Amino acid sequence: MSTTDTSLETKKGPEADGDHIHVEVSPNTAVAGDGGFRHAAERGQAATDKYGHSLVQLDPKAESKLLLKLDLYLLPTVAMLYLFCFIDRANIGNARLAGFEQDLGLTGYDYNIVLSVFYVSYILLEIPSNAACKWIGPGWFIPAISLAFGLCSVFTAFVNNLSQACGVRFLLGAFEAGAFPGIAYYLSRWYRRSELAFRLAMYLVMAPMAGAFGGLLASAILTLDNFGSLTGWRMIFAIEGIITVGLSLIAFITITDRPETARWLTQEEKELAIARIKSERVGTTAVLDKMDKTKLLRGIINPVVLATAFIFLLVNVTVQGLAFFLPTVVRTIYPTSPIVTQQLYTVPPYLVGAFFTVVFPLISWKTDRRQIIIAMSAPLGMVGYTMFLASTEARVRYGATFLVTSSVFALGPMTNAQVAANVISDTARSSAIGTTVMMGNIGGLISTWSFLPSDAPRLSIHIPYSIQARMEYGIWNAPRMEAYSIRMEYKK
């Protein structure tokens, strides 16, 4: 059915609640029914009034059917890409157990230096990468960088000294810089704010899964005598990199830029997908806007973005520290176990982390609340680190890693969904997500120096613990930043 003129009647009185205005939609308001619709916003008109109330009513059954279709088509590809993105980044921890340091002649802090150079390029290119993702389009950008960082993993199998290892890791960071924020931005083109945290979780869960699966895969690879001329830890980088390259080639076919260009959606489904996004963005007349400097800066300096990005920085100290050093931590707990067994001990904590990475965002989706979930999940990590520091018993220390993983991984999708939900324009959202992930990876850079050779064999991880404690301050401030940001957006 065609869209006719829309009108709104507002009233205050017994039904009004403070500053909230109850909106009654007139019979002329556009309705999405089974027969389809042409929504006013499709022709460049706003999908909401200035108070954020939708000017259309969407058919819940049609919307549920579309949501399932989006989930089944969009999420598997990006989830698999991010799984191997994280594996290619963190497999150096597994390679360390298999003789990486000894073969390259690394001593002292050399291993920490190799980890650090990854984050130098990663941090510098975070925001430019997400701007490039918007400009080029996710359909080309995400598969292209995936191909590049897969090749970097393969090249790591052939390094022979510290300089070569640092060079390859620098390139790996440059290409992986666009993966996390690019996928988050890509999904924000398709999902409502309340839906986004859970969908982000469905690919970010691959971070703890990468730890679990990466440990299993590394263990399996190390049982091989050789892979061509490669042996030992070199096989880990080569085989896992080749898998990434294969997935990137598939992604060139399966990743679609936006609803308008999705060949796998009918015309009615395209219109509904566009209407869903516009219907909750105040005054928005287009899902994809023209990039300009003002909007980019607005996404970067938004108070909610800065407060949440700082929280994500603190979170990432723990997340990335686990990715790089959990195999080493396990070795200090079970020093007499065979290398393959030590690799396998890293799997269960990651599986627990993966479970909670899905559970917390699922609760957020169903309740449409994010900040309270962020606040609830943070203390678990503090308890885990306290147990680790306070005990010398192997079973207690190993159990502490489960508490840490159950907390920290879920904060990735929650913080990025919080940012995406609090900016309006598509351009500002791309820079806001880029800023958040950039700050997060400053935390990753810090994490590379949180486990030092001088701490062995106890590995008293005082830096992540103290930062985890300070995280509460940022969480406490976030609601105030959100209220301020909303007021500023309404003034604009």
CSV table of C-alpha atoms in Angstrom, one decimal:
chain,number,residue,atom,x,y,z
A,1,MET,CA,0.0,0.0,0.0
A,2,SER,CA,1.2,3.5,-0.6
A,3,THR,CA,2.1,6.0,2.1
A,4,THR,CA,-0.3,8.9,2.5
A,5,ASP,CA,0.2,12.1,4.4
A,6,THR,CA,1.2,11.5,8.0
A,7,SER,CA,0.1,13.5,10.9
A,8,LEU,CA,0.5,13.4,14.6
A,9,GLU,CA,-1.6,14.5,17.5
A,10,THR,CA,0.1,15.1,20.8
A,11,LYS,CA,-1.5,15.7,24.2
A,12,LYS,CA,-0.5,16.4,27.7
A,13,GLY,CA,-2.7,15.7,30.7
A,14,PRO,CA,-3.5,12.8,33.0
A,15,GLU,CA,-1.6,10.4,30.6
A,16,ALA,CA,1.5,12.6,30.3
A,17,ASP,CA,4.4,11.6,32.4
A,18,GLY,CA,6.7,14.5,33.2
A,19,ASP,CA,8.4,15.6,30.0
A,20,HIS,CA,7.2,12.6,28.0
A,21,ILE,CA,4.7,13.4,25.3
A,22,HIS,CA,2.2,10.7,24.4
A,23,VAL,CA,1.8,10.5,20.7
A,24,GLU,CA,-1.3,9.2,19.0
A,25,VAL,CA,-0.9,8.2,15.4
A,26,SER,CA,-3.6,9.2,13.0
A,27,PRO,CA,-5.4,6.8,10.6
A,28,ASN,CA,-3.3,8.3,7.8
A,29,THR,CA,0.0,7.0,9.3
A,30,ALA,CA,1.9,4.6,7.1
A,31,VAL,CA,1.5,1.0,8.1
A,32,ALA,CA,3.7,-1.9,6.9
A,33,GLY,CA,1.4,-4.8,6.2
A,34,ASP,CA,1.7,-8.1,4.5
A,35,GLY,CA,1.0,-6.4,1.2
A,36,GLY,CA,4.1,-4.2,1.5
A,37,PHE,CA,4.4,-0.4,1.7
A,38,ARG,CA,6.1,2.6,0.4
A,39,HIS,CA,7.3,4.4,3.5
A,40,ALA,CA,7.6,8.2,3.5
A,41,ALA,CA,11.2,8.0,4.5
A,42,GLU,CA,12.0,6.1,1.3
A,43,ARG,CA,11.4,9.3,-0.5
A,44,GLY,CA,13.7,11.4,1.7
A,45,GLN,CA,11.3,12.3,4.5
A,46,ALA,CA,12.0,11.7,8.2
A,47,ALA,CA,10.8,8.4,9.7
A,48,THR,CA,10.4,9.9,13.2
A,49,ASP,CA,9.2,13.2,14.6
A,50,LYS,CA,11.7,15.4,16.6
A,51,TYR,CA,10.9,13.5,19.8
A,52,GLY,CA,12.0,10.2,18.2
A,53,HIS,CA,8.4,8.7,17.9
A,54,SER,CA,8.0,6.6,14.8
A,55,LEU,CA,5.8,7.9,12.0
A,56,VAL,CA,5.2,4.3,10.8
A,57,GLN,CA,3.8,1.2,12.2
A,58,LEU,CA,5.6,-2.0,11.2
A,59,ASP,CA,4.0,-5.4,10.9
A,60,PRO,CA,5.6,-7.4,13.8
A,61,LYS,CA,5.2,-10.7,11.9
A,62,ALA,CA,6.9,-9.4,8.8
A,63,GLU,CA,9.6,-7.8,10.9
A,64,SER,CA,10.3,-11.0,12.8
A,65,LYS,CA,10.6,-13.0,9.6
A,66,LEU,CA,13.0,-10.4,8.2
A,67,LEU,CA,15.1,-10.4,11.4
A,68,LEU,CA,15.6,-14.1,11.2
A,69,LYS,CA,16.6,-13.8,7.5
A,70,LEU,CA,19.1,-11.1,8.3
A,71,ASP,CA,20.6,-13.2,11.2
A,72,LEU,CA,21.0,-16.3,9.0
A,73,TYR,CA,22.6,-14.5,6.1
A,74,LEU,CA,24.7,-11.7,7.7
A,75,LEU,CA,26.1,-13.2,10.9
A,76,PRO,CA,27.8,-16.5,9.9
A,77,THR,CA,30.2,-14.9,7.4
A,78,VAL,CA,31.3,-12.0,9.7
A,79,ALA,CA,31.5,-14.3,12.7
A,80,MET,CA,33.8,-16.7,10.9
A,81,LEU,CA,36.0,-13.8,9.6
A,82,TYR,CA,36.3,-12.4,13.1
A,83,LEU,CA,37.1,-15.8,14.5
A,84,PHE,CA,40.1,-16.1,12.3
A,85,CYS,CA,41.0,-12.4,12.7
A,86,PHE,CA,41.4,-13.0,16.4
A,87,ILE,CA,43.1,-16.4,15.9
A,88,ASP,CA,45.6,-14.8,13.5
A,89,ARG,CA,46.3,-12.1,16.1
A,90,ALA,CA,46.5,-14.4,19.2
A,91,ASN,CA,48.1,-17.5,17.8
A,92,ILE,CA,51.5,-16.1,18.7
A,93,GLY,CA,50.7,-17.1,22.3
A,94,ASN,CA,50.3,-20.7,21.1
A,95,ALA,CA,53.4,-20.5,19.0
A,96,ARG,CA,55.3,-19.3,22.1
A,97,LEU,CA,54.7,-22.6,23.8
A,98,ALA,CA,55.9,-24.4,20.7
A,99,GLY,CA,59.3,-22.7,20.6
A,100,PHE,CA,58.7,-19.4,18.8
A,101,GLU,CA,61.0,-17.4,21.2
A,102,GLN,CA,63.8,-19.9,21.1
A,103,ASP,CA,63.9,-20.3,17.3
A,104,LEU,CA,64.0,-16.6,16.7
A,105,GLY,CA,66.5,-16.0,19.5
A,106,LEU,CA,64.2,-13.7,21.5
A,107,THR,CA,65.3,-12.7,25.0
A,108,GLY,CA,64.2,-10.4,27.7
A,109,TYR,CA,61.4,-8.2,26.6
A,110,ASP,CA,61.7,-9.1,22.9
A,111,TYR,CA,58.4,-11.0,23.0
A,112,ASN,CA,56.6,-8.0,24.5
A,113,ILE,CA,58.0,-5.8,21.8
A,114,VAL,CA,56.7,-8.1,19.0
A,115,LEU,CA,53.3,-8.0,20.6
A,116,SER,CA,53.4,-4.2,21.0
A,117,VAL,CA,54.2,-3.3,17.4
A,118,PHE,CA,50.9,-4.9,16.3
A,119,TYR,CA,49.0,-2.3,18.3
A,120,VAL,CA,51.0,0.7,17.0
A,121,SER,CA,49.6,0.3,13.5
A,122,TYR,CA,46.3,-1.0,14.8
A,123,ILE,CA,45.6,2.1,16.9
A,124,LEU,CA,46.8,4.6,14.3
A,125,LEU,CA,44.6,3.2,11.6
A,126,GLU,CA,41.4,2.5,13.6
A,127,ILE,CA,39.4,5.6,12.7
A,128,PRO,CA,40.8,6.0,9.1
A,129,SER,CA,39.9,2.3,8.5
A,130,ASN,CA,36.3,2.7,9.5
A,131,ALA,CA,36.0,5.9,7.4
A,132,ALA,CA,37.4,3.9,4.5
A,133,CYS,CA,34.9,1.2,5.2
A,134,LYS,CA,32.1,3.7,4.8
A,135,TRP,CA,33.6,5.2,1.7
A,136,ILE,CA,34.5,2.0,-0.1
A,137,GLY,CA,31.6,0.0,1.3
A,138,PRO,CA,31.7,-3.0,3.7
A,139,GLY,CA,31.0,-5.4,0.8
A,140,TRP,CA,34.5,-4.8,-0.6
A,141,PHE,CA,36.4,-3.5,2.4
A,142,ILE,CA,35.8,-6.3,4.9
A,143,PRO,CA,36.7,-9.2,2.6
A,144,ALA,CA,39.8,-7.2,1.3
A,145,ILE,CA,41.3,-6.6,4.7
A,146,SER,CA,40.5,-10.2,5.7
A,147,LEU,CA,42.5,-11.4,2.7
A,148,ALA,CA,45.4,-9.2,3.7
A,149,PHE,CA,45.6,-10.2,7.3
A,150,GLY,CA,45.3,-13.9,6.3
A,151,LEU,CA,48.3,-13.5,4.1
A,152,CYS,CA,50.2,-11.7,7.0
A,153,SER,CA,49.6,-14.8,9.1
A,154,VAL,CA,51.0,-17.0,6.4
A,155,PHE,CA,54.1,-14.8,6.0
A,156,THR,CA,54.7,-15.0,9.8
A,157,ALA,CA,55.5,-18.7,9.2
A,158,PHE,CA,58.7,-17.6,7.4
A,159,VAL,CA,60.2,-15.1,9.8
A,160,ASN,CA,63.7,-15.8,11.2
A,161,ASN,CA,64.5,-12.9,13.5
A,162,LEU,CA,63.1,-10.1,15.7
A,163,SER,CA,63.0,-7.5,12.9
A,164,GLN,CA,61.1,-9.7,10.5
A,165,ALA,CA,58.6,-10.7,13.2
A,166,CYS,CA,58.0,-7.1,14.2
A,167,GLY,CA,57.5,-6.1,10.5
A,168,VAL,CA,54.9,-8.8,9.8
A,169,ARG,CA,53.1,-8.0,13.1
A,170,PHE,CA,53.0,-4.3,12.2
A,171,LEU,CA,51.3,-5.1,8.9
A,172,LEU,CA,49.0,-7.5,10.6
A,173,GLY,CA,47.9,-4.7,12.9
A,174,ALA,CA,47.4,-2.3,10.0
A,175,PHE,CA,45.0,-4.7,8.2
A,176,GLU,CA,43.2,-6.0,11.2
A,177,ALA,CA,42.5,-2.4,12.3
A,178,GLY,CA,39.4,-2.3,10.2
A,179,ALA,CA,37.9,-5.6,11.1
A,180,PHE,CA,36.3,-5.1,14.5
A,181,PRO,CA,34.9,-1.6,13.9
A,182,GLY,CA,34.1,-2.3,10.3
A,183,ILE,CA,31.9,-5.3,11.1
A,184,ALA,CA,30.2,-3.4,14.0
A,185,TYR,CA,29.5,-0.5,11.7
A,186,TYR,CA,28.3,-2.9,9.0
A,187,LEU,CA,25.8,-4.5,11.3
A,188,SER,CA,24.5,-1.1,12.5
A,189,ARG,CA,23.2,-0.6,8.9
A,190,TRP,CA,20.9,-3.6,9.4
A,191,TYR,CA,19.7,-3.8,13.0
A,192,ARG,CA,17.8,-1.6,15.5
A,193,ARG,CA,19.6,-0.3,18.5
A,194,SER,CA,18.0,-2.8,20.9
A,195,GLU,CA,18.9,-5.6,18.6
A,196,LEU,CA,22.5,-4.6,18.0
A,197,ALA,CA,24.2,-5.7,21.2
A,198,PHE,CA,23.1,-9.3,20.7
A,199,ARG,CA,24.2,-9.3,17.1
A,200,LEU,CA,27.5,-7.8,17.9
A,201,ALA,CA,27.8,-10.5,20.5
A,202,MET,CA,27.2,-13.2,17.9
A,203,TYR,CA,30.4,-12.2,16.1
A,204,LEU,CA,32.4,-10.9,19.1
A,205,VAL,CA,31.8,-14.3,20.9
A,206,MET,CA,34.4,-15.5,18.4
A,207,ALA,CA,37.1,-13.8,20.5
A,208,PRO,CA,36.8,-16.3,23.4
A,209,MET,CA,35.9,-19.0,20.9
A,210,ALA,CA,39.2,-18.1,19.1
A,211,GLY,CA,41.0,-18.8,22.3
A,212,ALA,CA,39.2,-22.2,22.7
A,213,PHE,CA,39.3,-23.2,19.1
A,214,GLY,CA,42.7,-21.7,18.6
A,215,GLY,CA,44.1,-23.9,21.4
A,216,LEU,CA,42.4,-27.0,19.9
A,217,LEU,CA,43.6,-26.2,16.4
A,218,ALA,CA,47.1,-25.4,17.5
A,219,SER,CA,47.2,-28.7,19.4
A,220,ALA,CA,46.0,-30.6,16.3
A,221,ILE,CA,48.5,-28.8,14.1
A,222,LEU,CA,51.4,-29.6,16.4
A,223,THR,CA,50.6,-33.3,16.1
A,224,LEU,CA,51.7,-33.1,12.4
A,225,ASP,CA,55.2,-33.9,11.5
A,226,ASN,CA,55.4,-31.2,8.9
A,227,PHE,CA,53.4,-28.9,6.6
A,228,GLY,CA,55.4,-28.9,3.4
A,229,SER,CA,58.8,-27.6,4.6
A,230,LEU,CA,57.4,-26.1,7.7
A,231,THR,CA,57.5,-27.6,11.2
A,232,GLY,CA,56.5,-26.7,14.7
A,233,TRP,CA,55.1,-23.3,15.4
A,234,ARG,CA,55.5,-22.3,11.8
A,235,MET,CA,52.7,-24.7,10.8
A,236,ILE,CA,50.3,-22.9,13.2
A,237,PHE,CA,50.7,-19.5,11.4
A,238,ALA,CA,50.7,-21.1,7.9
A,239,ILE,CA,47.6,-23.3,8.2
A,240,GLU,CA,45.5,-20.8,10.1
A,241,GLY,CA,46.4,-18.0,7.7
A,242,ILE,CA,45.4,-20.2,4.7
A,243,ILE,CA,42.0,-20.8,6.3
A,244,THR,CA,41.6,-17.0,6.7
A,245,VAL,CA,42.4,-16.4,3.0
A,246,GLY,CA,39.8,-19.0,2.0
A,247,LEU,CA,37.1,-17.4,4.1
A,248,SER,CA,37.9,-13.9,2.8
A,249,LEU,CA,37.3,-15.1,-0.8
A,250,ILE,CA,33.9,-16.5,0.2
A,251,ALA,CA,33.1,-13.1,1.9
A,252,PHE,CA,33.5,-11.3,-1.4
A,253,ILE,CA,30.4,-13.1,-2.5
A,254,THR,CA,28.3,-13.2,0.7
A,255,ILE,CA,28.8,-9.7,2.2
A,256,THR,CA,26.3,-7.2,0.9
A,257,ASP,CA,26.8,-3.4,1.5
A,258,ARG,CA,23.3,-2.4,2.6
A,259,PRO,CA,19.6,-3.4,2.3
A,260,GLU,CA,19.1,-1.6,-1.0
A,261,THR,CA,21.7,-3.8,-2.8
A,262,ALA,CA,20.9,-7.1,-1.1
A,263,ARG,CA,20.1,-9.6,-3.9
A,264,TRP,CA,18.8,-12.0,-1.3
A,265,LEU,CA,16.0,-9.7,-0.1
A,266,THR,CA,12.7,-9.1,-1.9
A,267,GLN,CA,11.7,-5.5,-2.7
A,268,GLU,CA,9.2,-5.5,0.2
A,269,GLU,CA,11.9,-6.8,2.6
A,270,LYS,CA,14.3,-4.1,1.4
A,271,GLU,CA,11.8,-1.4,2.2
A,272,LEU,CA,11.0,-2.9,5.6
A,273,ALA,CA,14.7,-3.2,6.4
A,274,ILE,CA,15.3,0.5,5.6
A,275,ALA,CA,12.1,1.5,7.5
A,276,ARG,CA,13.2,-0.3,10.6
A,277,ILE,CA,16.4,1.6,10.9
A,278,LYS,CA,14.9,5.0,10.0
A,279,SER,CA,12.0,4.5,12.4
A,280,GLU,CA,14.1,5.0,15.5
A,281,ARG,CA,16.5,7.7,14.4
A,282,VAL,CA,15.3,11.1,15.3
A,283,GLY,CA,14.7,13.2,12.1
A,284,THR,CA,16.7,10.9,9.9
A,285,THR,CA,15.8,11.1,6.2
A,286,ALA,CA,18.4,8.6,4.9
A,287,VAL,CA,20.0,5.5,6.3
A,288,LEU,CA,23.3,6.3,4.6
A,289,ASP,CA,24.3,10.0,4.6
A,290,LYS,CA,27.1,11.8,2.8
A,291,MET,CA,30.4,11.8,4.6
A,292,ASP,CA,31.6,15.2,5.9
A,293,LYS,CA,34.1,16.4,8.5
A,294,THR,CA,31.5,17.8,10.9
A,295,LYS,CA,29.7,14.5,11.3
A,296,LEU,CA,32.9,12.6,11.7
A,297,LEU,CA,34.1,14.9,14.5
A,298,ARG,CA,30.7,14.7,16.1
A,299,GLY,CA,31.0,10.9,16.4
A,300,ILE,CA,34.5,11.3,17.9
A,301,ILE,CA,33.9,14.0,20.6
A,302,ASN,CA,30.4,12.7,21.7
A,303,PRO,CA,30.6,12.4,25.5
A,304,VAL,CA,29.0,9.0,25.5
A,305,VAL,CA,31.5,7.8,23.0
A,306,LEU,CA,34.5,9.1,25.0
A,307,ALA,CA,33.2,7.7,28.3
A,308,THR,CA,32.3,4.3,26.8
A,309,ALA,CA,35.6,4.2,24.8
A,310,PHE,CA,37.5,4.7,28.1
A,311,ILE,CA,35.6,1.8,29.6
A,312,PHE,CA,36.5,-0.4,26.6
A,313,LEU,CA,40.1,0.6,27.0
A,314,LEU,CA,40.1,-0.8,30.5
A,315,VAL,CA,38.2,-3.9,29.4
A,316,ASN,CA,40.7,-4.6,26.6
A,317,VAL,CA,43.7,-4.7,28.9
A,318,THR,CA,42.2,-7.9,30.3
A,319,VAL,CA,40.8,-9.3,27.1
A,320,GLN,CA,44.0,-8.9,25.0
A,321,GLY,CA,46.1,-9.9,28.0
A,322,LEU,CA,44.3,-13.2,28.2
A,323,ALA,CA,44.6,-13.7,24.5
A,324,PHE,CA,48.3,-13.4,24.5
A,325,PHE,CA,49.3,-14.7,27.9
A,326,LEU,CA,46.7,-17.3,29.0
A,327,PRO,CA,48.9,-20.2,27.5
A,328,THR,CA,51.8,-18.8,29.6
A,329,VAL,CA,49.6,-18.5,32.7
A,330,VAL,CA,48.5,-22.1,32.3
A,331,ARG,CA,52.1,-23.1,31.9
A,332,THR,CA,52.9,-21.5,35.3
A,333,ILE,CA,50.0,-23.4,36.9
A,334,TYR,CA,50.7,-26.8,35.3
A,335,PRO,CA,54.5,-26.6,34.5
A,336,THR,CA,55.1,-30.3,34.2
A,337,SER,CA,52.3,-31.0,31.7
A,338,PRO,CA,53.1,-31.7,28.1
A,339,ILE,CA,52.8,-28.8,25.7
A,340,VAL,CA,49.8,-30.2,23.9
A,341,THR,CA,48.1,-30.7,27.3
A,342,GLN,CA,48.9,-27.1,28.3
A,343,GLN,CA,47.3,-25.9,25.0
A,344,LEU,CA,44.2,-27.9,25.9
A,345,TYR,CA,44.0,-26.3,29.3
A,346,THR,CA,43.4,-22.9,27.7
A,347,VAL,CA,40.1,-24.1,26.1
A,348,PRO,CA,37.6,-24.4,29.0
A,349,PRO,CA,38.0,-20.8,30.3
A,350,TYR,CA,37.4,-19.5,26.8
A,351,LEU,CA,34.2,-21.6,26.4
A,352,VAL,CA,32.8,-20.1,29.6
A,353,GLY,CA,33.7,-16.7,28.3
A,354,ALA,CA,31.9,-17.4,25.0
A,355,PHE,CA,28.8,-18.5,26.9
A,356,PHE,CA,28.5,-15.2,28.9
A,357,THR,CA,29.4,-13.2,25.8
A,358,VAL,CA,26.1,-14.3,24.4
A,359,VAL,CA,24.1,-14.4,27.6
A,360,PHE,CA,24.7,-10.8,28.7
A,361,PRO,CA,23.8,-9.2,25.3
A,362,LEU,CA,20.8,-11.4,25.1
A,363,ILE,CA,19.5,-10.0,28.4
A,364,SER,CA,20.3,-6.6,27.1
A,365,TRP,CA,18.3,-7.2,23.9
A,366,LYS,CA,15.2,-8.5,25.7
A,367,THR,CA,15.3,-5.7,28.3
A,368,ASP,CA,16.6,-2.9,26.0
A,369,ARG,CA,19.1,-2.0,28.7
A,370,ARG,CA,22.9,-1.8,28.2
A,371,GLN,CA,24.6,0.2,31.0
A,372,ILE,CA,23.2,-1.9,33.9
A,373,ILE,CA,24.5,-5.0,32.2
A,374,ILE,CA,27.9,-3.4,31.8
A,375,ALA,CA,28.0,-2.5,35.5
A,376,MET,CA,26.8,-6.0,36.5
A,377,SER,CA,29.5,-7.9,34.5
A,378,ALA,CA,32.5,-5.9,35.6
A,379,PRO,CA,33.0,-7.1,39.2
A,380,LEU,CA,33.3,-10.7,38.2
A,381,GLY,CA,36.7,-10.0,36.7
A,382,MET,CA,37.9,-8.2,39.8
A,383,VAL,CA,37.0,-11.2,41.9
A,384,GLY,CA,38.8,-13.6,39.5
A,385,TYR,CA,42.0,-11.5,39.6
A,386,THR,CA,41.8,-11.3,43.4
A,387,MET,CA,41.7,-15.1,43.6
A,388,PHE,CA,44.6,-15.4,41.2
A,389,LEU,CA,46.8,-13.0,43.2
A,390,ALA,CA,45.8,-14.4,46.6
A,391,SER,CA,46.4,-18.1,46.1
A,392,THR,CA,49.3,-20.3,45.1
A,393,GLU,CA,47.0,-23.4,44.7
A,394,ALA,CA,47.0,-24.4,41.0
A,395,ARG,CA,43.3,-25.3,41.0
A,396,VAL,CA,42.2,-22.0,42.6
A,397,ARG,CA,44.3,-20.0,40.1
A,398,TYR,CA,43.0,-22.0,37.2
A,399,GLY,CA,39.4,-21.5,38.5
A,400,ALA,CA,40.0,-17.8,38.7
A,401,THR,CA,40.6,-17.6,35.0
A,402,PHE,CA,37.0,-18.8,34.5
A,403,LEU,CA,35.6,-15.8,36.5
A,404,VAL,CA,37.7,-13.4,34.5
A,405,THR,CA,36.6,-14.8,31.1
A,406,SER,CA,33.0,-14.9,32.2
A,407,SER,CA,33.1,-11.1,32.7
A,408,VAL,CA,35.4,-9.4,30.3
A,409,PHE,CA,34.5,-10.7,26.9
A,410,ALA,CA,30.8,-9.7,27.2
A,411,LEU,CA,31.8,-6.1,27.6
A,412,GLY,CA,33.0,-5.9,24.0
A,413,PRO,CA,29.6,-6.1,22.3
A,414,MET,CA,27.9,-4.2,25.2
A,415,THR,CA,30.2,-1.1,25.0
A,416,ASN,CA,30.1,-0.9,21.2
A,417,ALA,CA,26.3,-1.3,21.1
A,418,GLN,CA,26.1,1.5,23.6
A,419,VAL,CA,28.1,3.8,21.3
A,420,ALA,CA,26.2,2.8,18.2
A,421,ALA,CA,22.9,3.5,20.0
A,422,ASN,CA,23.9,7.0,21.0
A,423,VAL,CA,24.8,8.6,17.7
A,424,ILE,CA,22.3,9.5,15.0
A,425,SER,CA,24.0,9.8,11.6
A,426,ASP,CA,25.7,7.0,9.7
A,427,THR,CA,28.9,9.0,9.3
A,428,ALA,CA,29.1,9.9,13.0
A,429,ARG,CA,28.4,6.2,13.9
A,430,SER,CA,31.3,5.0,11.8
A,431,SER,CA,33.8,7.4,13.5
A,432,ALA,CA,32.3,6.7,16.9
A,433,ILE,CA,32.8,3.0,16.6
A,434,GLY,CA,36.2,3.6,15.2
A,435,THR,CA,37.1,5.8,18.2
A,436,THR,CA,35.8,3.2,20.7
A,437,VAL,CA,37.8,0.4,19.1
A,438,MET,CA,40.9,2.6,18.8
A,439,MET,CA,40.7,3.4,22.6
A,440,GLY,CA,40.1,-0.3,23.3
A,441,ASN,CA,43.3,-1.2,21.5
A,442,ILE,CA,45.3,1.3,23.5
A,443,GLY,CA,44.3,-1.1,26.3
A,444,GLY,CA,45.5,-3.9,24.1
A,445,LEU,CA,48.9,-2.2,23.8
A,446,ILE,CA,49.0,-1.8,27.6
A,447,SER,CA,48.2,-5.5,27.9
A,448,THR,CA,51.3,-6.5,26.1
A,449,TRP,CA,53.4,-5.2,29.0
A,450,SER,CA,51.1,-6.5,31.8
A,451,PHE,CA,52.9,-9.9,32.0
A,452,LEU,CA,56.6,-9.5,32.2
A,453,PRO,CA,59.5,-12.0,32.5
A,454,SER,CA,60.4,-10.5,35.8
A,455,ASP,CA,56.9,-11.6,37.2
A,456,ALA,CA,57.6,-15.2,36.6
A,457,PRO,CA,56.8,-17.7,37.9
A,458,ARG,CA,54.0,-16.2,39.9
A,459,LEU,CA,52.9,-13.7,37.2
A,460,SER,CA,51.4,-11.3,39.7
A,461,ILE,CA,49.1,-9.5,37.3
A,462,HIS,CA,48.8,-6.3,39.3
A,463,ILE,CA,48.3,-4.0,36.3
A,464,PRO,CA,45.1,-5.6,34.8
A,465,TYR,CA,43.8,-5.9,38.4
A,466,SER,CA,44.2,-2.3,39.2
A,467,ILE,CA,42.8,-1.2,35.9
A,468,GLN,CA,39.8,-3.5,36.3
A,469,ALA,CA,39.1,-1.8,39.7
A,470,ARG,CA,39.2,1.7,38.1
A,471,MET,CA,36.8,0.5,35.4
A,472,GLU,CA,34.0,1.1,37.9
A,473,TYR,CA,34.6,4.8,37.9
A,474,GLY,CA,34.1,5.0,34.1
A,475,ILE,CA,30.9,2.9,34.4
A,476,TRP,CA,29.6,5.1,37.1
A,477,ASN,CA,30.1,8.2,34.9
A,478,ALA,CA,28.6,6.7,31.7
A,479,PRO,CA,24.9,7.3,32.5
A,480,ARG,CA,25.6,11.0,33.2
A,481,MET,CA,27.5,11.3,29.9
A,482,GLU,CA,24.5,9.6,28.1
A,483,ALA,CA,22.0,12.1,29.5
A,484,TYR,CA,24.3,15.0,28.5
A,485,SER,CA,24.7,13.6,25.0
A,486,ILE,CA,21.0,13.2,24.5
A,487,ARG,CA,20.3,16.8,25.5
A,488,MET,CA,23.0,18.0,23.1
A,489,GLU,CA,21.5,16.0,20.2
A,490,TYR,CA,18.0,17.4,20.9
A,491,LYS,CA,19.4,21.0,20.9
A,492,LYS,CA,21.0,20.4,17.5
